[in-house]
Amino acid sequence: MGYKILQKRVLGPGSKMMVIEAPYVARAAKPGQFIILRVHEKGERIPLTIANADKKNGTVTIIFQEVGKTTIHLGLLEPGDELRDFVGPLGKPTEIKNFGTVAALGGGFGTAVLYPLIKGLKAKGNYVITIIGFRTKDLIFLTDELSAVSDEVHITTDDGSYGMKGFVTHALQKLLDEGRKIDHVFAVGPVPMMKATANLTLKYNIPTTVSLNPIMVDGTGMCGACRVEVGGETKFACVDGPEFDAHKVNFDLLSKRLRMYVKQEKVSLENFKAQLEKAKEAV
Amino acid sequence: MPRKIIYERTPMAKLDPKERVKTFDEVALGYTEEEALKEAERCLLCKRPPCVAGCPVHIDIPGFIALIQQRKFVEASEHIKKFNPLPAVCGRVCPQEDQCESKCILGKKGEPVAIGRLERFVADYERAQGEMRLPEIKPPSGFKVAVIGSGPAGLVAASELAKMGHKVTVFEALHEPGGVLMYGIPQFRLPKEIVLHEVEYIKRLGVELVTNFVVGKTMTIDELMQEEGFDAVFIGTGAGLPVWLGLPGENLLGVYSANEFLTRINLMRAYKFPEYDTPVFVGERVGVIGAGNVAMDAARSALRAGAKEVYILYRRTKEYSPARIEELENAIEEGVIFKELVSPVAFYGDENGWIKEVELVRNRLGEPDQSGRRRPVKIPGSEFRMPIDMIVNAIGQRPNPIIAQTTPGLEINPRHGTVKANMKTFATSKPGVFAGGDVVTGAATVILAAGAGTDAAKYIDYYLKNKDKPGIWDELYHME
Ligand SMILES: Cc1cc2nc3c(=O)[nH]c(=O)nc-3n(C[C@H](O)[C@H](O)[C@H](O)COP(=O)(O)OP(=O)(O)OC[C@H]3O[C@@H](n4cnc5c(N)ncnc54)[C@H](O)[C@@H]3O)c2cc1C
Ligand SMILES: Cc1cc2nc3c(=O)[nH]c(=O)nc-3n(C[C@H](O)[C@H](O)[C@H](O)COP(=O)(O)OP(=O)(O)OC[C@H]3O[C@@H](n4cnc5c(N)ncnc54)[C@H](O)[C@@H]3O)c2cc1C
Ligand code: SF4
Ligand code: SF4
Ligand code: FES
């Protein structure tokens, strides 16, 4: 049984959105949860956040950044193609309640997966300030979608080519400097960005939730690949998370563990690119 | 004329240790027809066979061996299947030396009949015949049963229920069915083709197999029963949650749970990387903590995947190892080094977070514990460090809590996280829900799980036919 790709949209260079036919997952999905997919028979299992779930049509939207073999391969597929495996929803849903004013920070793929979170926060009556960061202007995506569900959207670029120059934490700092009262912060994205956010909000004593992205295999608590340290305790991000109290997370360990297979990942990617070249030549 | 007793068993060919550590090919090659006949001839076909009592599912051992003597190999295999639907698997992985063979009368003076090897032979013979012969399937009963998990317990329960005419759906969390047979036990001990053959068999019986479906996440048991119309549920989710020691440095890079290491290698075929996408890291000096079957599998897999030196770090001595003797011997033959009477204390890493050293403490053997094995007692001040660049933690497994957390009314043993079930009927505290295999017993054996599947199917059938009888669930849950 395959899982059909129904739609595909290029959001920006190296970032894509796909709508997948997966009725069981769609039916049970809640904000904050993720799926694990395999592109093909010999493929790796990779986790991706559920960016949207349409229960009626039985579809799940994923948004991904092409960073290595599997995500690049996924990006090459087209509507009508099928994914080999697609399982979920995994992980605990976000605890969404009325916090008051919430700042939701997204960087990299995190930007994309803010969508269901913000929608949920809004539905509970929060005032939502969305802060998203990109390297440069050309990489900006999804701002319209996010604006539609946020009360405010702030955009930063590393090079200042659009919005505020700097990182999402700079934008948050500015709001705090202006004396804005923020009751809760969510941060999703690369580890350094989440770590910087945690350091900042700790100073202001703002409760902060991060969504961790360690390497996973099964996603059901069976292997322990996804071990993270939270408050000095070992947790399995796939079943105890992926969301945790930012002020208790050992981000340094997470960064290190994410580098466990860098050598092999490079081999895999180069191998794949060589295969693609060969296929091109054959045509 | 009384038969001459032959005290030595017919040897079985094995790949040469030097050769086999280079591949994941099956180590034990099985009997040829002649060898099987020769070994079968040794059996005395006892009138009151003690071996049968040693088999957890009471296979009619002289019965099937008599058929081998008459060269009726397929019939022999079919005869075994009346008791154990997975002979090709059990013939390979059963701890025969502690079970059937430990009771064989010939073992008193010589070597017991190689029951496991004969079981394997006839099952392989039958499979090689090509056409799969299907048993009689009763007319549709109209009942729907959900089986959760596709390990031996689930596979067997599903096939038995299908034969009884029930509509069975198996839900499996992973992308491939088979449970531990697929993700845990390596190819060199149990070729995956055999597991897939069993899966094909249940499909032919009309069982629907749904992979990528995590019960408790994708759908709960209550939803399966109330919304999807399943009349009964069998939980066969195994004991897949790794136990950790909680030592400093346990999250360093290069420290694996046996589950992760074996899953990468077996289920994800990481030993064929980069043909397969999933990577695995294999150190040069590998330490495996524990000395059971799981530890042996991890150690031998590490050797095959390129490790230079592999150590079993065990807190007792070799003779207390819970692993099958055959596999322990195989491991040592292949070069696995057994370090006895040591327990890990801490792991130390480098600046990038990779494991570099393990600190161990020496033990001596103290008084026997409940299991009768002498307890390891730490010797104060005997700590020492050993350079190591990979650790596999193989100290044990518990049931995964996802089902327990999402199934109201299902009672769990708080100490081990196992599901409480009646050991005869496999009924749980929740009406309509049965459970068997490792999820009930804690990590055990394939044959016990398969046996639980067979027996549970009988009581599930009984329940379905008497569903409306008042007090039926109390009867099943409390049956003596
Ligand atoms: C709960 C969770 C949700 C995620 N959601 C998204 C999302 O919505 N969109 C998105 O673009 N990315 C998401 N990620 C990250 C995504 O899983 C990785 O980018 C992807 O696995 C990379 O695979 P690759 O083969 O393309 O790259 P690789 O070359 O294999 O790896 C690139 C880097 O990705 C990380 N990685 C590798 N394998 C895995 C793995 N099996 N699991 C997790 N990380 C891995 C490593 O840090 C690695 O260095 C999520 C991760 C987690 C844990
Ligand atoms: C490495 C290793 C070596 C072993 N060697 C031997 C040996 O030599 N001899 C021997 O007799 N025994 C051996 N065993 C033990 C034996 O494999 C187990 O006792 C047996 O497999 C238990 O069967 P089971 O059906 O209860 O569970 P499992 O085989 O564990 O199968 C359970 C299945 O349920 C699935 N599952 C779990 N949760 C869910 C959920 N929520 N929804 C859907 N599916 C779910 C799992 O993915 C899995 O596929 C070994 C075990 C291991 C790990
Ligand atoms: S199933 Fe196992 S214990 Fe029973 S006869 Fe076969 S090998 Fe022996
Ligand atoms: S006890 Fe030994 S000799 Fe007797 S029937 Fe069993 S296997 Fe044959
Ligand atoms: S991914 Fe295997 S336990 Fe979390």
mmCIF file of N, CA, C and O and ligand atoms in Angstrom, chain A residues 14-16 32-36 44-51 61-74 90-91 108-110 112-113 188 191 211-217 225-226 237-238 241-243 254-255 257-262 264-266 268-269, chain B residues 264 277-279, ligand 1:
data_model
loop_
_atom_site.group_PDB
_atom_site.id
_atom_site.type_symbol
_atom_site.label_atom_id
_atom_site.label_comp_id
_atom_site.label_asym_id
_atom_site.label_seq_id
_atom_site.Cartn_x
_atom_site.Cartn_y
_atom_site.Cartn_z
ATOM 1 N N GLY A 14 15.092 24.849 -2.148
ATOM 2 C CA GLY A 14 15.345 23.772 -1.194
ATOM 3 C C GLY A 14 14.269 23.567 -0.155
ATOM 4 O O GLY A 14 14.475 22.823 0.797
ATOM 5 N N SER A 15 13.135 24.205 -0.305
ATOM 6 C CA SER A 15 12.077 23.865 0.653
ATOM 7 C C SER A 15 10.759 23.626 -0.067
ATOM 8 O O SER A 15 10.368 24.387 -0.952
ATOM 9 N N LYS A 16 10.147 22.523 0.281
ATOM 10 C CA LYS A 16 8.978 22.077 -0.458
ATOM 11 C C LYS A 16 7.845 21.659 0.460
ATOM 12 O O LYS A 16 8.071 21.301 1.619
ATOM 13 N N GLY A 32 1.712 19.607 16.730
ATOM 14 C CA GLY A 32 2.893 19.210 17.483
ATOM 15 C C GLY A 32 3.339 17.792 17.176
ATOM 16 O O GLY A 32 4.435 17.395 17.544
ATOM 17 N N GLN A 33 2.491 17.023 16.517
ATOM 18 C CA GLN A 33 2.855 15.626 16.243
ATOM 19 C C GLN A 33 3.576 15.512 14.903
ATOM 20 O O GLN A 33 3.592 16.439 14.104
ATOM 21 N N PHE A 34 4.186 14.352 14.678
ATOM 22 C CA PHE A 34 4.964 14.181 13.461
ATOM 23 C C PHE A 34 4.685 12.812 12.844
ATOM 24 O O PHE A 34 3.984 11.983 13.431
ATOM 25 N N ILE A 35 5.207 12.626 11.655
ATOM 26 C CA ILE A 35 5.106 11.329 10.983
ATOM 27 C C ILE A 35 6.522 10.821 10.717
ATOM 28 O O ILE A 35 7.477 11.586 10.830
ATOM 29 N N ILE A 36 6.641 9.562 10.376
ATOM 30 C CA ILE A 36 7.910 9.054 9.862
ATOM 31 C C ILE A 36 7.627 8.465 8.491
ATOM 32 O O ILE A 36 6.619 7.760 8.321
ATOM 33 N N GLU A 44 15.631 5.305 4.166
ATOM 34 C CA GLU A 44 15.750 5.549 5.597
ATOM 35 C C GLU A 44 14.415 6.063 6.123
ATOM 36 O O GLU A 44 13.643 6.668 5.384
ATOM 37 N N ARG A 45 14.185 5.825 7.410
ATOM 38 C CA ARG A 45 12.984 6.384 8.042
ATOM 39 C C ARG A 45 13.333 7.791 8.515
ATOM 40 O O ARG A 45 14.259 7.951 9.298
ATOM 41 N N ILE A 46 12.613 8.802 8.042
ATOM 42 C CA ILE A 46 12.885 10.149 8.550
ATOM 43 C C ILE A 46 11.612 10.785 9.116
ATOM 44 O O ILE A 46 10.523 10.606 8.593
ATOM 45 N N PRO A 47 11.777 11.536 10.214
ATOM 46 C CA PRO A 47 10.633 12.207 10.826
ATOM 47 C C PRO A 47 10.376 13.578 10.228
ATOM 48 O O PRO A 47 11.317 14.324 9.974
ATOM 49 N N LEU A 48 9.129 13.914 10.006
ATOM 50 C CA LEU A 48 8.735 15.258 9.578
ATOM 51 C C LEU A 48 7.474 15.656 10.339
ATOM 52 O O LEU A 48 6.596 14.833 10.583
ATOM 53 N N THR A 49 7.397 16.920 10.690
ATOM 54 C CA THR A 49 6.250 17.419 11.441
ATOM 55 C C THR A 49 5.007 17.444 10.550
ATOM 56 O O THR A 49 5.105 17.666 9.342
ATOM 57 N N ILE A 50 3.870 17.230 11.158
ATOM 58 C CA ILE A 50 2.603 17.343 10.430
ATOM 59 C C ILE A 50 2.263 18.822 10.342
ATOM 60 O O ILE A 50 1.936 19.452 11.349
ATOM 61 N N ALA A 51 2.384 19.389 9.143
ATOM 62 C CA ALA A 51 2.160 20.825 8.989
ATOM 63 C C ALA A 51 0.675 21.143 8.898
ATOM 64 O O ALA A 51 0.236 22.231 9.229
ATOM 65 N N THR A 61 -0.267 17.325 5.298
ATOM 66 C CA THR A 61 0.696 18.190 4.626
ATOM 67 C C THR A 61 2.032 18.136 5.353
ATOM 68 O O THR A 61 2.070 18.201 6.584
ATOM 69 N N ILE A 62 3.096 17.990 4.583
ATOM 70 C CA ILE A 62 4.440 18.048 5.160
ATOM 71 C C ILE A 62 5.214 19.158 4.466
ATOM 72 O O ILE A 62 4.961 19.471 3.299
ATOM 73 N N ILE A 63 6.124 19.768 5.210
ATOM 74 C CA ILE A 63 6.975 20.805 4.647
ATOM 75 C C ILE A 63 8.389 20.441 5.026
ATOM 76 O O ILE A 63 8.658 20.130 6.174
ATOM 77 N N PHE A 64 9.253 20.405 4.036
ATOM 78 C CA PHE A 64 10.602 19.956 4.381
ATOM 79 C C PHE A 64 11.660 20.741 3.658
ATOM 80 O O PHE A 64 11.439 21.323 2.602
ATOM 81 N N GLN A 65 12.815 20.731 4.311
ATOM 82 C CA GLN A 65 13.985 21.385 3.776
ATOM 83 C C GLN A 65 14.896 20.305 3.226
ATOM 84 O O GLN A 65 15.125 19.296 3.905
ATOM 85 N N GLU A 66 15.410 20.510 2.041
ATOM 86 C CA GLU A 66 16.279 19.499 1.440
ATOM 87 C C GLU A 66 17.687 19.649 2.008
ATOM 88 O O GLU A 66 18.402 20.578 1.662
ATOM 89 N N VAL A 67 18.034 18.732 2.912
ATOM 90 C CA VAL A 67 19.335 18.839 3.584
ATOM 91 C C VAL A 67 20.239 17.638 3.327
ATOM 92 O O VAL A 67 21.430 17.699 3.590
ATOM 93 N N GLY A 68 19.687 16.553 2.835
ATOM 94 C CA GLY A 68 20.501 15.355 2.636
ATOM 95 C C GLY A 68 19.804 14.401 1.688
ATOM 96 O O GLY A 68 18.807 14.748 1.046
ATOM 97 N N LYS A 69 20.310 13.183 1.623
ATOM 98 C CA LYS A 69 19.838 12.191 0.658
ATOM 99 C C LYS A 69 18.313 12.049 0.649
ATOM 100 O O LYS A 69 17.665 12.169 -0.388
ATOM 101 N N THR A 70 17.740 11.759 1.799
ATOM 102 C CA THR A 70 16.317 11.414 1.811
ATOM 103 C C THR A 70 15.431 12.599 1.446
ATOM 104 O O THR A 70 14.499 12.470 0.647
ATOM 105 N N THR A 71 15.730 13.768 2.021
ATOM 106 C CA THR A 71 14.872 14.920 1.732
ATOM 107 C C THR A 71 15.049 15.382 0.280
ATOM 108 O O THR A 71 14.089 15.837 -0.344
ATOM 109 N N ILE A 72 16.264 15.239 -0.252
ATOM 110 C CA ILE A 72 16.463 15.618 -1.662
ATOM 111 C C ILE A 72 15.706 14.650 -2.579
ATOM 112 O O ILE A 72 15.024 15.062 -3.518
ATOM 113 N N HIS A 73 15.801 13.364 -2.251
ATOM 114 C CA HIS A 73 15.075 12.357 -3.024
ATOM 115 C C HIS A 73 13.559 12.632 -2.965
ATOM 116 O O HIS A 73 12.869 12.623 -3.991
ATOM 117 N N LEU A 74 13.089 12.918 -1.772
ATOM 118 C CA LEU A 74 11.665 13.217 -1.593
ATOM 119 C C LEU A 74 11.255 14.393 -2.477
ATOM 120 O O LEU A 74 10.205 14.361 -3.134
ATOM 121 N N LEU A 90 2.846 10.561 15.446
ATOM 122 C CA LEU A 90 3.730 10.143 16.523
ATOM 123 C C LEU A 90 4.018 11.322 17.451
ATOM 124 O O LEU A 90 3.832 12.478 17.086
ATOM 125 N N GLY A 91 4.485 11.006 18.623
ATOM 126 C CA GLY A 91 4.831 12.036 19.601
ATOM 127 C C GLY A 91 3.602 12.579 20.311
ATOM 128 O O GLY A 91 2.470 12.256 19.959
ATOM 129 N N GLY A 108 14.314 28.131 9.708
ATOM 130 C CA GLY A 108 14.500 26.956 8.859
ATOM 131 C C GLY A 108 13.197 26.210 8.684
ATOM 132 O O GLY A 108 12.145 26.836 8.500
ATOM 133 N N PHE A 109 13.238 24.868 8.792
ATOM 134 C CA PHE A 109 11.993 24.105 8.608
ATOM 135 C C PHE A 109 10.981 24.456 9.692
ATOM 136 O O PHE A 109 9.783 24.276 9.516
ATOM 137 N N GLY A 110 11.476 25.010 10.787
ATOM 138 C CA GLY A 110 10.592 25.377 11.891
ATOM 139 C C GLY A 110 9.536 26.376 11.473
ATOM 140 O O GLY A 110 8.401 26.347 11.952
ATOM 141 N N ALA A 112 7.961 26.528 8.802
ATOM 142 C CA ALA A 112 6.880 25.829 8.148
ATOM 143 C C ALA A 112 5.956 25.159 9.155
ATOM 144 O O ALA A 112 4.741 25.191 9.016
ATOM 145 N N VAL A 113 6.566 24.583 10.154
ATOM 146 C CA VAL A 113 5.731 23.782 11.037
ATOM 147 C C VAL A 113 5.087 24.609 12.133
ATOM 148 O O VAL A 113 4.376 24.093 12.984
ATOM 149 N N VAL A 188 10.770 26.747 17.286
ATOM 150 C CA VAL A 188 11.000 25.540 16.479
ATOM 151 C C VAL A 188 12.005 25.869 15.388
ATOM 152 O O VAL A 188 11.813 26.827 14.653
ATOM 153 N N VAL A 191 19.014 23.852 16.105
ATOM 154 C CA VAL A 191 19.386 23.810 17.522
ATOM 155 C C VAL A 191 19.966 25.137 18.033
ATOM 156 O O VAL A 191 19.559 25.605 19.099
ATOM 157 N N SER A 211 10.657 22.389 20.220
ATOM 158 C CA SER A 211 10.359 21.102 19.600
ATOM 159 C C SER A 211 11.680 20.524 19.110
ATOM 160 O O SER A 211 12.303 21.065 18.212
ATOM 161 N N LEU A 212 12.112 19.426 19.723
ATOM 162 C CA LEU A 212 13.448 18.895 19.442
ATOM 163 C C LEU A 212 13.434 17.951 18.240
ATOM 164 O O LEU A 212 12.439 17.283 17.976
ATOM 165 N N ASN A 213 14.561 17.925 17.551
ATOM 166 C CA ASN A 213 14.634 17.179 16.290
ATOM 167 C C ASN A 213 15.791 16.183 16.245
ATOM 168 O O ASN A 213 16.561 16.180 15.299
ATOM 169 N N PRO A 214 15.950 15.345 17.257
ATOM 170 C CA PRO A 214 17.071 14.393 17.211
ATOM 171 C C PRO A 214 16.864 13.342 16.121
ATOM 172 O O PRO A 214 15.771 13.224 15.576
ATOM 173 N N ILE A 215 17.913 12.595 15.849
ATOM 174 C CA ILE A 215 17.822 11.497 14.889
ATOM 175 C C ILE A 215 16.897 10.419 15.450
ATOM 176 O O ILE A 215 16.947 10.103 16.633
ATOM 177 N N MET A 216 16.052 9.893 14.610
ATOM 178 C CA MET A 216 15.087 8.876 15.047
ATOM 179 C C MET A 216 15.137 7.666 14.124
ATOM 180 O O MET A 216 15.568 7.771 12.982
ATOM 181 N N VAL A 217 14.656 6.546 14.643
ATOM 182 C CA VAL A 217 14.509 5.380 13.769
ATOM 183 C C VAL A 217 13.042 4.946 13.750
ATOM 184 O O VAL A 217 12.330 5.179 12.788
ATOM 185 N N ALA A 225 17.350 5.967 19.851
ATOM 186 C CA ALA A 225 18.211 6.834 19.041
ATOM 187 C C ALA A 225 17.949 8.296 19.381
ATOM 188 O O ALA A 225 18.841 9.126 19.324
ATOM 189 N N CYS A 226 16.711 8.589 19.753
ATOM 190 C CA CYS A 226 16.264 9.967 19.935
ATOM 191 C C CYS A 226 16.492 10.473 21.347
ATOM 192 O O CYS A 226 15.853 11.428 21.762
ATOM 193 N N ALA A 237 12.740 11.515 22.749
ATOM 194 C CA ALA A 237 11.986 12.620 22.139
ATOM 195 C C ALA A 237 10.762 12.131 21.376
ATOM 196 O O ALA A 237 9.755 12.817 21.313
ATOM 197 N N CYS A 238 10.811 10.920 20.821
ATOM 198 C CA CYS A 238 9.697 10.469 19.985
ATOM 199 C C CYS A 238 8.440 10.149 20.785
ATOM 200 O O CYS A 238 7.345 10.246 20.260
ATOM 201 N N GLY A 241 8.315 13.473 23.907
ATOM 202 C CA GLY A 241 8.291 14.797 23.279
ATOM 203 C C GLY A 241 7.495 14.744 21.999
ATOM 204 O O GLY A 241 6.524 14.011 21.953
ATOM 205 N N PRO A 242 7.865 15.473 20.954
ATOM 206 C CA PRO A 242 9.155 16.161 20.779
ATOM 207 C C PRO A 242 9.268 17.491 21.524
ATOM 208 O O PRO A 242 10.333 18.071 21.539
ATOM 209 N N GLU A 243 8.184 17.962 22.162
ATOM 210 C CA GLU A 243 8.266 19.283 22.796
ATOM 211 C C GLU A 243 8.686 19.158 24.256
ATOM 212 O O GLU A 243 8.225 18.279 24.976
ATOM 213 N N LEU A 254 22.346 17.574 22.269
ATOM 214 C CA LEU A 254 21.518 17.401 21.071
ATOM 215 C C LEU A 254 22.329 17.709 19.810
ATOM 216 O O LEU A 254 22.316 16.933 18.847
ATOM 217 N N SER A 255 23.073 18.831 19.828
ATOM 218 C CA SER A 255 23.875 19.170 18.633
ATOM 219 C C SER A 255 24.875 18.077 18.333
ATOM 220 O O SER A 255 25.079 17.707 17.180
ATOM 221 N N ARG A 257 24.755 14.870 19.201
ATOM 222 C CA ARG A 257 24.117 13.627 18.743
ATOM 223 C C ARG A 257 23.614 13.747 17.303
ATOM 224 O O ARG A 257 23.554 12.757 16.579
ATOM 225 N N LEU A 258 23.251 14.949 16.900
ATOM 226 C CA LEU A 258 22.789 15.136 15.520
ATOM 227 C C LEU A 258 23.915 14.935 14.510
ATOM 228 O O LEU A 258 23.675 14.752 13.325
ATOM 229 N N ARG A 259 25.160 14.968 15.020
ATOM 230 C CA ARG A 259 26.294 14.812 14.104
ATOM 231 C C ARG A 259 26.819 13.379 14.035
ATOM 232 O O ARG A 259 27.838 13.102 13.423
ATOM 233 N N MET A 260 26.089 12.480 14.620
ATOM 234 C CA MET A 260 26.563 11.101 14.725
ATOM 235 C C MET A 260 26.913 10.468 13.374
ATOM 236 O O MET A 260 27.852 9.700 13.260
ATOM 237 N N TYR A 261 26.154 10.786 12.350
ATOM 238 C CA TYR A 261 26.357 10.087 11.065
ATOM 239 C C TYR A 261 26.815 11.016 9.947
ATOM 240 O O TYR A 261 26.600 10.704 8.778
ATOM 241 N N VAL A 262 27.426 12.175 10.294
ATOM 242 C CA VAL A 262 27.794 13.120 9.220
ATOM 243 C C VAL A 262 28.602 12.460 8.116
ATOM 244 O O VAL A 262 28.355 12.708 6.940
ATOM 245 N N GLN A 264 28.706 9.281 7.084
ATOM 246 C CA GLN A 264 27.888 8.404 6.247
ATOM 247 C C GLN A 264 26.886 9.210 5.420
ATOM 248 O O GLN A 264 26.591 8.855 4.277
ATOM 249 N N GLU A 265 26.354 10.285 6.008
ATOM 250 C CA GLU A 265 25.370 11.101 5.281
ATOM 251 C C GLU A 265 25.986 11.683 4.018
ATOM 252 O O GLU A 265 25.338 11.787 2.984
ATOM 253 N N LYS A 266 27.268 12.055 4.133
ATOM 254 C CA LYS A 266 27.964 12.616 2.983
ATOM 255 C C LYS A 266 28.125 11.551 1.897
ATOM 256 O O LYS A 266 27.850 11.806 0.725
ATOM 257 N N SER A 268 26.315 8.937 1.449
ATOM 258 C CA SER A 268 24.996 8.624 0.916
ATOM 259 C C SER A 268 24.574 9.660 -0.123
ATOM 260 O O SER A 268 24.063 9.332 -1.188
ATOM 261 N N LEU A 269 24.812 10.917 0.196
ATOM 262 C CA LEU A 269 24.400 11.991 -0.700
ATOM 263 C C LEU A 269 25.217 11.961 -1.989
ATOM 264 O O LEU A 269 24.671 12.079 -3.082
ATOM 265 N N ARG B 264 18.859 -1.124 13.040
ATOM 266 C CA ARG B 264 19.555 -0.522 11.900
ATOM 267 C C ARG B 264 20.107 -1.620 10.993
ATOM 268 O O ARG B 264 19.979 -1.563 9.774
ATOM 269 N N ASP B 277 19.799 3.110 2.475
ATOM 270 C CA ASP B 277 20.119 4.467 2.930
ATOM 271 C C ASP B 277 20.496 4.589 4.397
ATOM 272 O O ASP B 277 21.145 5.543 4.793
ATOM 273 N N THR B 278 20.052 3.655 5.240
ATOM 274 C CA THR B 278 20.237 3.841 6.681
ATOM 275 C C THR B 278 21.671 3.525 7.105
ATOM 276 O O THR B 278 22.167 2.443 6.820
ATOM 277 N N PRO B 279 22.323 4.464 7.783
ATOM 278 C CA PRO B 279 23.694 4.214 8.222
ATOM 279 C C PRO B 279 23.733 3.540 9.593
ATOM 280 O O PRO B 279 22.750 3.537 10.327
HETATM 281 C C1 LIG C 1 10.201 15.279 15.377
HETATM 282 C C2 LIG C 1 10.939 15.842 14.177
HETATM 283 C C3 LIG C 1 10.260 16.636 13.278
HETATM 284 C C4 LIG C 1 10.915 17.153 12.163
HETATM 285 N N1 LIG C 1 10.182 17.914 11.298
HETATM 286 C C5 LIG C 1 10.767 18.387 10.177
HETATM 287 C C6 LIG C 1 10.001 19.133 9.223
HETATM 288 O O1 LIG C 1 8.794 19.320 9.373
HETATM 289 N N2 LIG C 1 10.639 19.597 8.130
HETATM 290 C C7 LIG C 1 11.975 19.368 7.921
HETATM 291 O O2 LIG C 1 12.496 19.832 6.908
HETATM 292 N N3 LIG C 1 12.713 18.633 8.782
HETATM 293 C C8 LIG C 1 12.146 18.145 9.913
HETATM 294 N N4 LIG C 1 12.904 17.389 10.782
HETATM 295 C C9 LIG C 1 14.318 17.074 10.448
HETATM 296 C C10 LIG C 1 14.371 15.973 9.406
HETATM 297 O O3 LIG C 1 13.935 14.756 9.949
HETATM 298 C C11 LIG C 1 15.804 15.794 8.867
HETATM 299 O O4 LIG C 1 16.149 16.957 8.194
HETATM 300 C C12 LIG C 1 15.913 14.622 7.907
HETATM 301 O O5 LIG C 1 15.830 13.416 8.601
HETATM 302 C C13 LIG C 1 17.207 14.669 7.142
HETATM 303 O O6 LIG C 1 17.356 13.485 6.350
HETATM 304 P P1 LIG C 1 18.234 13.489 5.025
HETATM 305 O O7 LIG C 1 18.486 12.094 4.622
HETATM 306 O O8 LIG C 1 17.635 14.362 4.014
HETATM 307 O O9 LIG C 1 19.564 14.165 5.470
HETATM 308 P P2 LIG C 1 20.828 13.496 6.119
HETATM 309 O O10 LIG C 1 21.979 13.750 5.231
HETATM 310 O O11 LIG C 1 20.547 12.121 6.529
HETATM 311 O O12 LIG C 1 20.952 14.338 7.430
HETATM 312 C C14 LIG C 1 21.083 15.723 7.518
HETATM 313 C C15 LIG C 1 20.966 16.047 8.996
HETATM 314 O O13 LIG C 1 19.620 15.756 9.441
HETATM 315 C C16 LIG C 1 19.625 15.067 10.683
HETATM 316 N N5 LIG C 1 19.036 13.704 10.524
HETATM 317 C C17 LIG C 1 19.530 12.687 9.776
HETATM 318 N N6 LIG C 1 18.782 11.566 9.851
HETATM 319 C C18 LIG C 1 17.782 11.865 10.674
HETATM 320 C C19 LIG C 1 16.672 11.102 11.163
HETATM 321 N N7 LIG C 1 16.448 9.822 10.812
HETATM 322 N N8 LIG C 1 15.866 11.712 12.015
HETATM 323 C C20 LIG C 1 16.057 13.028 12.355
HETATM 324 N N9 LIG C 1 17.069 13.766 11.923
HETATM 325 C C21 LIG C 1 17.931 13.224 11.101
HETATM 326 C C22 LIG C 1 21.056 15.029 11.104
HETATM 327 O O14 LIG C 1 21.328 16.108 11.953
HETATM 328 C C23 LIG C 1 21.830 15.163 9.866
HETATM 329 O O15 LIG C 1 23.110 15.691 10.064
HETATM 330 C C24 LIG C 1 12.286 16.863 11.930
HETATM 331 C C25 LIG C 1 12.969 16.061 12.828
HETATM 332 C C26 LIG C 1 12.319 15.544 13.941
HETATM 333 C C27 LIG C 1 13.038 14.655 14.902
#
